Each structure stands twice: as structure tokens, then as C-alpha cells.
Amino acid sequence: MNKMSLKCLSFLLLQLTCYFSSGRCGKVLVWPVEHSHWININTILDELATRDHEVTVLASPASILIDPNKPSVTKFETFPSSLTKDDYKKFINRYVKTSMYAAKVSFWTYFSTWKNLFKEYTDITLKLCQDAVSNKRLMAKLQESRFDVVLADAIELCGELLAEILNIPLVYSLHFSPGYLVEKHSVKLPFPPSYVPVVMSELSDHMTFTERVKNIIFILYFDFWFQTFNEKWNQFYSEALGRPTTLFEAMGKADMWLIQTCWDFEFPPRLLPNFEFVGGLHCKPAKPLPKITYSCFLWCRLQMRLRP
């Protein structure tokens, strides 16, 4: 782990400690996301656990990497759901294939493909959130546990709703959201289309006039199609909280945003003081290869060179 990552992680721990009453360790509730998002956030959880904070991760039957049965420094609170692990795996496979081939198709086919994919993802995450929040036994237990903070990934929604219901602070982990929608609409970060290309647009920060027009079309399209998805969340959040609210209103109340990248790898948007770059948290010094593995590696390199 590099020095910058350690600095950022120390900053996180310091901020979390500020929420906790003096003389005791804090209790952290986690709403996680699978695969690489879980690997990133799990690094933070391990560090919190080593500092004697109590970490509890909410897990469903659809979880893939999150296995409550494996030994861990964190606790797990499971809840039933109609979604299965196979449902989630099938979606992830479709997502990976789309990520690999979407950029090779036409402009409008690209949009249509991603729209269908995110609609499916919205249905999956909304179902998981509904199963958790509507579980009276689970919610009563979370209330009784008196957590100090919710740590969530902003890609899989629900952490902000839990923080609202439990009336505790919220810390987000995020790399980016599609079209920068979350960053723009929840905390009002500016992304000028003239020089900040929309994420997933395959554009660079050196755009021609035509590419800038294309970038604006991407922005308008992302904003338009996500309005239809957000309506489901707005309705559900309003029903769950018993008052009119919106998804972006709930997300905008986050106390801290941990951005899972490095500032010099990104285009230069303006940020708020509660945004902190924490890229590289999961990176660890490489271990020397075993002698047998290294010998096989050399043999393979030799075979490649000798191949006609």
C-alpha cells in the first residue's frame, strides 16, 4: 500500500472516529457490492477491524464473494431474498460481455445495450433493498444495535436509505457512476461537457468540436434514461420513510465520499471538501514467486521465443 493510500485511509479512520463517542470503539454497518467493489471496501473493513471497530456486513443469498460462513474479522448479518446467487452471476456475466464489446457497436446500439443492462441492475438492487428494509426482524435488530455509521458503495443503492432510517451518518465508497449522474445530481458537482468527457463515452479530454457535440448527446441521454429508473427509487424511498423524498436527496446527505481512484488518473472536475481520493487501498507489495512457478515462467518465455 503506497504512502498516499495510507494517508487517505488514516484520514478516513480519523473522520469515522469523530463520529464515535470517546472511550469506545465504533460500530460500522456495511451495505456492500460484489466483485471489485467488495475487494476495495473490504480493505477498509479489515483496517477498521484491526483498530477494534465493530464491523457488520449485510449479506443476502445472492452474494457471490461475500461468504458469511468463512472466517472473517467482520461480522455478517444475513437476510432472506428471492434473488439467488445464480441470478447475480448471470447478470455479472452479461455485464462483462457488454463491457468488452459495447464500444465496438454503433452509437445508438451502444446506448440501447447499456440502458437494458442498467434496467436489469436497477431491478436487482431494488429487490435486494426492498427485501432488507421490509424485513421487520432485521430492521429491529439494526435499530437495537445502535450503529454509529453506515459505509456503503454508491453503485448499489440502499445504504443511504438505511442511514436515513437509522438516523446515522453515511460514508460512500465510489469510483464513478454512469454518466457521472450520482456526482452531478446528488452533490451538484459540475462536469463541463466542453472538456470533461462523460464516463463510458470512450472520449478523451482532447475533443474535437464533433466529439464535444457527441459528449453533450451522451450527457442528455444518460440524464433522460436514468430519470425513468430513479422514479422507482423515489417512490420506494418515499414509502419507506413515510414522507416525500428522492433518491438523489438521500444520497446528497452523505457525510463523506471515498473516491476509489487517484486524482491524477482522472479528468479535473471540481470537488467538495468531503471528497477524498483513496485509490490503491487494495494494493499490496508483491511477494516473490516460488522457485517452481518462476521456473515455469522462464520455460514458457523460452517456448514463446522458439515458436516459429
Short mmCIF file of C-alpha atoms in Angstrom, two decimals:
data_model
loop_
_atom_site.label_atom_id
_atom_site.label_comp_id
_atom_site.label_asym_id
_atom_site.label_seq_id
_atom_site.Cartn_x
_atom_site.Cartn_y
_atom_site.Cartn_z
CA MET A 1 0.00 0.00 0.00
CA ASN A 2 1.54 3.35 -1.03
CA LYS A 3 2.01 6.35 1.24
CA MET A 4 -0.84 8.29 -0.34
CA SER A 5 -3.26 5.40 0.23
CA LEU A 6 -2.16 5.11 3.85
CA LYS A 7 -2.67 8.83 4.29
CA CYS A 8 -6.17 8.64 2.82
CA LEU A 9 -7.07 5.60 4.91
CA SER A 10 -5.83 7.32 8.05
CA PHE A 11 -7.98 10.30 7.13
CA LEU A 12 -11.00 8.02 6.80
CA LEU A 13 -10.37 6.41 10.17
CA LEU A 14 -9.92 9.81 11.76
CA GLN A 15 -13.22 11.01 10.31
CA LEU A 16 -15.03 7.90 11.49
CA THR A 17 -13.56 8.27 14.96
CA CYS A 18 -15.03 11.78 15.11
CA TYR A 19 -18.49 10.25 14.90
CA PHE A 20 -17.88 7.90 17.76
CA SER A 21 -18.24 8.81 21.40
CA SER A 22 -14.99 8.96 23.33
CA GLY A 23 -13.80 5.94 25.23
CA ARG A 24 -15.26 3.26 22.99
CA CYS A 25 -14.83 1.85 19.52
CA GLY A 26 -17.38 2.48 16.80
CA LYS A 27 -19.96 0.20 15.22
CA VAL A 28 -19.98 0.24 11.42
CA LEU A 29 -22.84 -1.11 9.29
CA VAL A 30 -21.91 -2.00 5.70
CA TRP A 31 -24.11 -2.26 2.61
CA PRO A 32 -21.69 -3.86 0.14
CA VAL A 33 -21.39 -4.52 -3.61
CA GLU A 34 -19.90 -7.61 -5.22
CA HIS A 35 -16.61 -8.30 -7.07
CA SER A 36 -14.05 -5.48 -7.42
CA HIS A 37 -16.19 -3.09 -5.35
CA TRP A 38 -16.16 -5.58 -2.48
CA ILE A 39 -12.37 -6.04 -2.76
CA ASN A 40 -11.90 -2.28 -2.40
CA ILE A 41 -14.24 -1.78 0.51
CA ASN A 42 -13.11 -4.95 2.28
CA THR A 43 -9.64 -3.40 2.64
CA ILE A 44 -11.20 -0.58 4.64
CA LEU A 45 -13.19 -3.04 6.75
CA ASP A 46 -10.07 -5.04 7.61
CA GLU A 47 -8.30 -1.89 8.76
CA LEU A 48 -11.28 -0.79 10.83
CA ALA A 49 -11.46 -4.22 12.46
CA THR A 50 -7.75 -4.14 13.36
CA ARG A 51 -8.44 -0.88 15.19
CA ASP A 52 -11.12 -2.61 17.25
CA HIS A 53 -14.12 -1.10 15.50
CA GLU A 54 -17.06 -3.49 15.21
CA VAL A 55 -17.94 -4.06 11.56
CA THR A 56 -21.18 -5.73 10.45
CA VAL A 57 -21.83 -6.53 6.77
CA LEU A 58 -25.34 -7.12 5.45
CA ALA A 59 -25.39 -10.16 3.17
CA SER A 60 -28.08 -11.80 1.05
CA PRO A 61 -28.35 -15.24 -0.60
CA ALA A 62 -27.37 -13.54 -3.89
CA SER A 63 -23.91 -12.64 -2.57
CA ILE A 64 -21.06 -14.12 -4.62
CA LEU A 65 -17.75 -13.14 -2.99
CA ILE A 66 -19.27 -12.28 0.38
CA ASP A 67 -19.41 -15.56 2.27
CA PRO A 68 -20.67 -15.31 5.88
CA ASN A 69 -19.51 -18.90 6.52
CA LYS A 70 -15.81 -18.11 6.01
CA PRO A 71 -13.67 -16.94 8.95
CA SER A 72 -13.50 -13.14 8.96
CA VAL A 73 -12.63 -10.23 11.22
CA THR A 74 -16.02 -8.73 10.36
CA LYS A 75 -19.47 -9.86 11.38
CA PHE A 76 -22.23 -10.73 8.93
CA GLU A 77 -25.95 -10.15 9.20
CA THR A 78 -27.83 -12.19 6.60
CA PHE A 79 -31.36 -11.57 5.38
CA PRO A 80 -33.57 -13.70 3.09
CA SER A 81 -34.24 -12.70 -0.51
CA SER A 82 -35.96 -14.19 -3.53
CA LEU A 83 -32.83 -13.44 -5.58
CA THR A 84 -30.26 -16.22 -5.83
CA LYS A 85 -26.54 -16.39 -6.43
CA ASP A 86 -27.19 -17.74 -9.93
CA ASP A 87 -29.34 -14.68 -10.74
CA TYR A 88 -26.49 -12.38 -9.78
CA LYS A 89 -23.87 -14.45 -11.61
CA LYS A 90 -25.87 -14.41 -14.85
CA PHE A 91 -26.18 -10.65 -14.65
CA ILE A 92 -22.45 -10.21 -13.98
CA ASN A 93 -21.60 -12.38 -16.99
CA ARG A 94 -23.82 -10.25 -19.22
CA TYR A 95 -22.25 -7.11 -17.77
CA VAL A 96 -18.71 -8.31 -18.51
CA LYS A 97 -19.61 -9.24 -22.10
CA THR A 98 -21.28 -5.88 -22.61
CA SER A 99 -18.24 -4.04 -21.24
CA MET A 100 -15.98 -5.90 -23.67
CA TYR A 101 -17.99 -5.45 -26.86
CA ALA A 102 -20.29 -2.42 -26.38
CA ALA A 103 -17.71 0.10 -27.62
CA LYS A 104 -17.45 -1.79 -30.95
CA VAL A 105 -21.09 -1.36 -31.89
CA SER A 106 -22.86 1.69 -33.31
CA PHE A 107 -23.61 4.81 -31.29
CA TRP A 108 -27.30 4.13 -30.70
CA THR A 109 -26.87 0.38 -30.21
CA TYR A 110 -24.34 1.24 -27.51
CA PHE A 111 -26.92 3.32 -25.66
CA SER A 112 -29.64 0.73 -26.03
CA THR A 113 -27.39 -2.06 -24.76
CA TRP A 114 -26.34 -0.18 -21.62
CA LYS A 115 -29.87 1.01 -20.96
CA ASN A 116 -31.18 -2.55 -20.88
CA LEU A 117 -28.29 -3.65 -18.69
CA PHE A 118 -28.79 -0.91 -16.12
CA LYS A 119 -32.52 -1.51 -16.07
CA GLU A 120 -31.82 -5.10 -15.09
CA TYR A 121 -29.30 -3.97 -12.46
CA THR A 122 -31.81 -1.49 -11.06
CA ASP A 123 -34.40 -4.25 -10.68
CA ILE A 124 -31.86 -6.49 -8.89
CA THR A 125 -30.63 -3.85 -6.45
CA LEU A 126 -34.12 -2.52 -5.77
CA LYS A 127 -35.34 -6.01 -4.95
CA LEU A 128 -32.45 -6.58 -2.53
CA CYS A 129 -33.12 -3.24 -0.83
CA GLN A 130 -36.84 -3.96 -0.52
CA ASP A 131 -36.13 -7.39 0.97
CA ALA A 132 -33.82 -5.84 3.58
CA VAL A 133 -35.89 -2.81 4.57
CA SER A 134 -39.21 -4.69 4.66
CA ASN A 135 -37.71 -7.33 6.97
CA LYS A 136 -39.05 -6.18 10.35
CA ARG A 137 -36.85 -8.57 12.33
CA LEU A 138 -33.72 -7.32 10.57
CA MET A 139 -34.58 -3.64 10.91
CA ALA A 140 -35.46 -4.04 14.60
CA LYS A 141 -32.10 -5.71 15.20
CA LEU A 142 -30.25 -2.94 13.38
CA GLN A 143 -32.06 -0.32 15.43
CA GLU A 144 -31.19 -2.11 18.67
CA SER A 145 -27.54 -2.45 17.65
CA ARG A 146 -27.14 1.34 17.64
CA PHE A 147 -24.63 1.62 14.81
CA ASP A 148 -22.53 4.77 14.53
CA VAL A 149 -22.15 4.98 10.76
CA VAL A 150 -23.19 3.30 7.50
CA LEU A 151 -20.45 2.52 4.97
CA ALA A 152 -21.88 1.83 1.51
CA ASP A 153 -20.95 1.69 -2.15
CA ALA A 154 -22.81 4.35 -4.12
CA ILE A 155 -23.22 1.99 -7.10
CA GLU A 156 -25.56 -0.42 -5.29
CA LEU A 157 -28.22 1.75 -3.74
CA CYS A 158 -29.82 1.24 -0.31
CA GLY A 159 -27.08 2.32 2.09
CA GLU A 160 -28.42 5.87 2.06
CA LEU A 161 -31.92 4.62 2.95
CA LEU A 162 -30.55 2.58 5.86
CA ALA A 163 -28.66 5.63 7.12
CA GLU A 164 -31.88 7.67 6.96
CA ILE A 165 -33.94 5.05 8.78
CA LEU A 166 -31.29 4.50 11.46
CA ASN A 167 -30.58 8.26 11.63
CA ILE A 168 -26.80 7.87 11.49
CA PRO A 169 -24.02 9.32 9.27
CA LEU A 170 -23.27 7.87 5.84
CA VAL A 171 -19.87 7.29 4.19
CA TYR A 172 -19.75 6.36 0.49
CA SER A 173 -17.19 4.42 -1.49
CA LEU A 174 -17.27 5.19 -5.22
CA HIS A 175 -15.14 5.06 -8.35
CA PHE A 176 -17.64 6.71 -10.69
CA SER A 177 -21.30 6.43 -11.60
CA PRO A 178 -22.59 6.01 -15.17
CA GLY A 179 -22.63 9.41 -16.82
CA TYR A 180 -21.46 10.95 -13.51
CA LEU A 181 -25.16 11.06 -12.62
CA VAL A 182 -24.75 10.48 -8.90
CA GLU A 183 -21.98 13.04 -8.57
CA LYS A 184 -23.89 15.65 -10.59
CA HIS A 185 -27.38 15.30 -9.18
CA SER A 186 -26.80 14.32 -5.56
CA VAL A 187 -23.96 16.70 -4.61
CA LYS A 188 -24.14 19.07 -7.63
CA LEU A 189 -20.58 18.56 -8.87
CA PRO A 190 -20.01 20.37 -12.18
CA PHE A 191 -18.81 18.39 -15.19
CA PRO A 192 -18.44 20.91 -18.07
CA PRO A 193 -19.13 18.96 -21.29
CA SER A 194 -16.63 21.07 -23.23
CA TYR A 195 -13.63 19.46 -21.56
CA VAL A 196 -14.84 16.69 -19.19
CA PRO A 197 -15.90 13.64 -21.22
CA VAL A 198 -18.75 11.58 -19.84
CA VAL A 199 -17.52 8.38 -18.28
CA MET A 200 -18.22 5.34 -20.50
CA SER A 201 -18.29 7.56 -23.60
CA GLU A 202 -14.85 6.40 -24.76
CA LEU A 203 -13.88 10.07 -25.32
CA SER A 204 -10.71 11.80 -24.14
CA ASP A 205 -10.26 15.27 -22.64
CA HIS A 206 -8.89 16.49 -26.00
CA MET A 207 -12.12 16.56 -28.00
CA THR A 208 -12.85 17.96 -31.42
CA PHE A 209 -15.99 20.02 -31.97
CA THR A 210 -17.82 16.94 -33.23
CA GLU A 211 -16.71 14.93 -30.20
CA ARG A 212 -17.94 17.68 -27.87
CA VAL A 213 -21.35 17.54 -29.53
CA LYS A 214 -21.27 13.77 -29.09
CA ASN A 215 -20.35 14.26 -25.43
CA ILE A 216 -23.39 16.52 -24.90
CA ILE A 217 -25.62 13.90 -26.52
CA PHE A 218 -24.22 11.32 -24.09
CA ILE A 219 -24.98 13.63 -21.16
CA LEU A 220 -28.56 14.29 -22.28
CA TYR A 221 -29.18 10.61 -22.94
CA PHE A 222 -27.83 9.49 -19.55
CA ASP A 223 -29.93 12.15 -17.79
CA PHE A 224 -33.07 11.17 -19.71
CA TRP A 225 -32.95 7.41 -19.31
CA PHE A 226 -31.98 7.46 -15.61
CA GLN A 227 -34.99 9.59 -14.77
CA THR A 228 -37.18 6.55 -15.52
CA PHE A 229 -35.04 4.35 -13.25
CA ASN A 230 -34.97 6.93 -10.45
CA GLU A 231 -38.75 7.12 -10.32
CA LYS A 232 -38.84 3.58 -8.90
CA TRP A 233 -36.35 4.52 -6.19
CA ASN A 234 -38.08 7.82 -5.41
CA GLN A 235 -41.39 6.04 -4.87
CA PHE A 236 -39.87 3.28 -2.75
CA TYR A 237 -37.82 5.68 -0.59
CA SER A 238 -40.86 7.91 -0.01
CA GLU A 239 -42.92 4.90 1.08
CA ALA A 240 -40.13 3.54 3.32
CA LEU A 241 -39.54 6.89 5.05
CA GLY A 242 -43.18 7.93 5.19
CA ARG A 243 -42.52 11.30 3.55
CA PRO A 244 -41.84 12.58 0.04
CA THR A 245 -38.17 12.26 -0.87
CA THR A 246 -35.95 11.39 -3.80
CA LEU A 247 -33.01 9.09 -4.34
CA PHE A 248 -30.59 11.93 -5.05
CA GLU A 249 -31.80 13.86 -2.00
CA ALA A 250 -30.95 10.89 0.22
CA MET A 251 -27.57 10.35 -1.47
CA GLY A 252 -26.70 14.04 -1.20
CA LYS A 253 -26.76 13.76 2.60
CA ALA A 254 -23.64 11.55 2.65
CA ASP A 255 -21.07 12.90 5.11
CA MET A 256 -18.04 11.63 3.20
CA TRP A 257 -17.18 10.26 -0.25
CA LEU A 258 -14.19 7.95 -0.69
CA ILE A 259 -13.24 8.06 -4.38
CA GLN A 260 -11.60 4.77 -5.38
CA THR A 261 -9.03 6.21 -7.75
CA CYS A 262 -6.20 8.74 -7.83
CA TRP A 263 -6.68 12.40 -8.71
CA ASP A 264 -4.01 12.39 -11.42
CA PHE A 265 -5.72 9.47 -13.21
CA GLU A 266 -8.97 11.38 -13.68
CA PHE A 267 -10.22 14.40 -15.57
CA PRO A 268 -10.21 17.54 -13.41
CA PRO A 269 -13.72 18.04 -12.01
CA ARG A 270 -14.30 20.35 -9.07
CA LEU A 271 -14.74 18.51 -5.79
CA LEU A 272 -16.18 19.25 -2.38
CA PRO A 273 -14.20 19.10 0.89
CA ASN A 274 -15.87 15.82 1.88
CA PHE A 275 -14.49 14.05 -1.24
CA GLU A 276 -11.26 12.15 -0.67
CA PHE A 277 -9.25 10.15 -3.22
CA VAL A 278 -8.28 6.74 -1.82
CA GLY A 279 -7.04 4.93 -4.90
CA GLY A 280 -4.73 1.98 -4.33
CA LEU A 281 -6.07 0.89 -0.94
CA HIS A 282 -6.22 -2.74 -2.06
CA CYS A 283 -2.68 -2.70 -3.50
CA LYS A 284 -0.08 -4.67 -1.55
CA PRO A 285 3.64 -5.28 -2.13
CA ALA A 286 4.18 -8.19 -4.50
CA LYS A 287 5.54 -11.39 -2.96
CA PRO A 288 8.42 -13.25 -4.63
CA LEU A 289 7.29 -16.09 -6.89
CA PRO A 290 8.02 -19.64 -5.68
CA LYS A 291 11.04 -21.19 -7.44
CA ILE A 292 8.88 -23.75 -9.28
CA THR A 293 6.49 -21.05 -10.55
CA TYR A 294 9.38 -18.84 -11.65
CA SER A 295 10.99 -21.77 -13.50
CA CYS A 296 7.73 -22.46 -15.33
CA PHE A 297 7.52 -18.79 -16.23
CA LEU A 298 11.02 -18.83 -17.74
CA TRP A 299 10.26 -22.03 -19.63
CA CYS A 300 7.10 -20.50 -21.12
CA ARG A 301 9.01 -17.40 -22.18
CA LEU A 302 11.61 -19.57 -23.85
CA GLN A 303 8.95 -21.56 -25.71
CA MET A 304 7.39 -18.31 -26.96
CA ARG A 305 10.71 -17.18 -28.39
CA LEU A 306 11.42 -20.53 -30.05
CA ARG A 307 7.96 -20.73 -31.61
CA PRO A 308 8.21 -20.32 -35.43
#
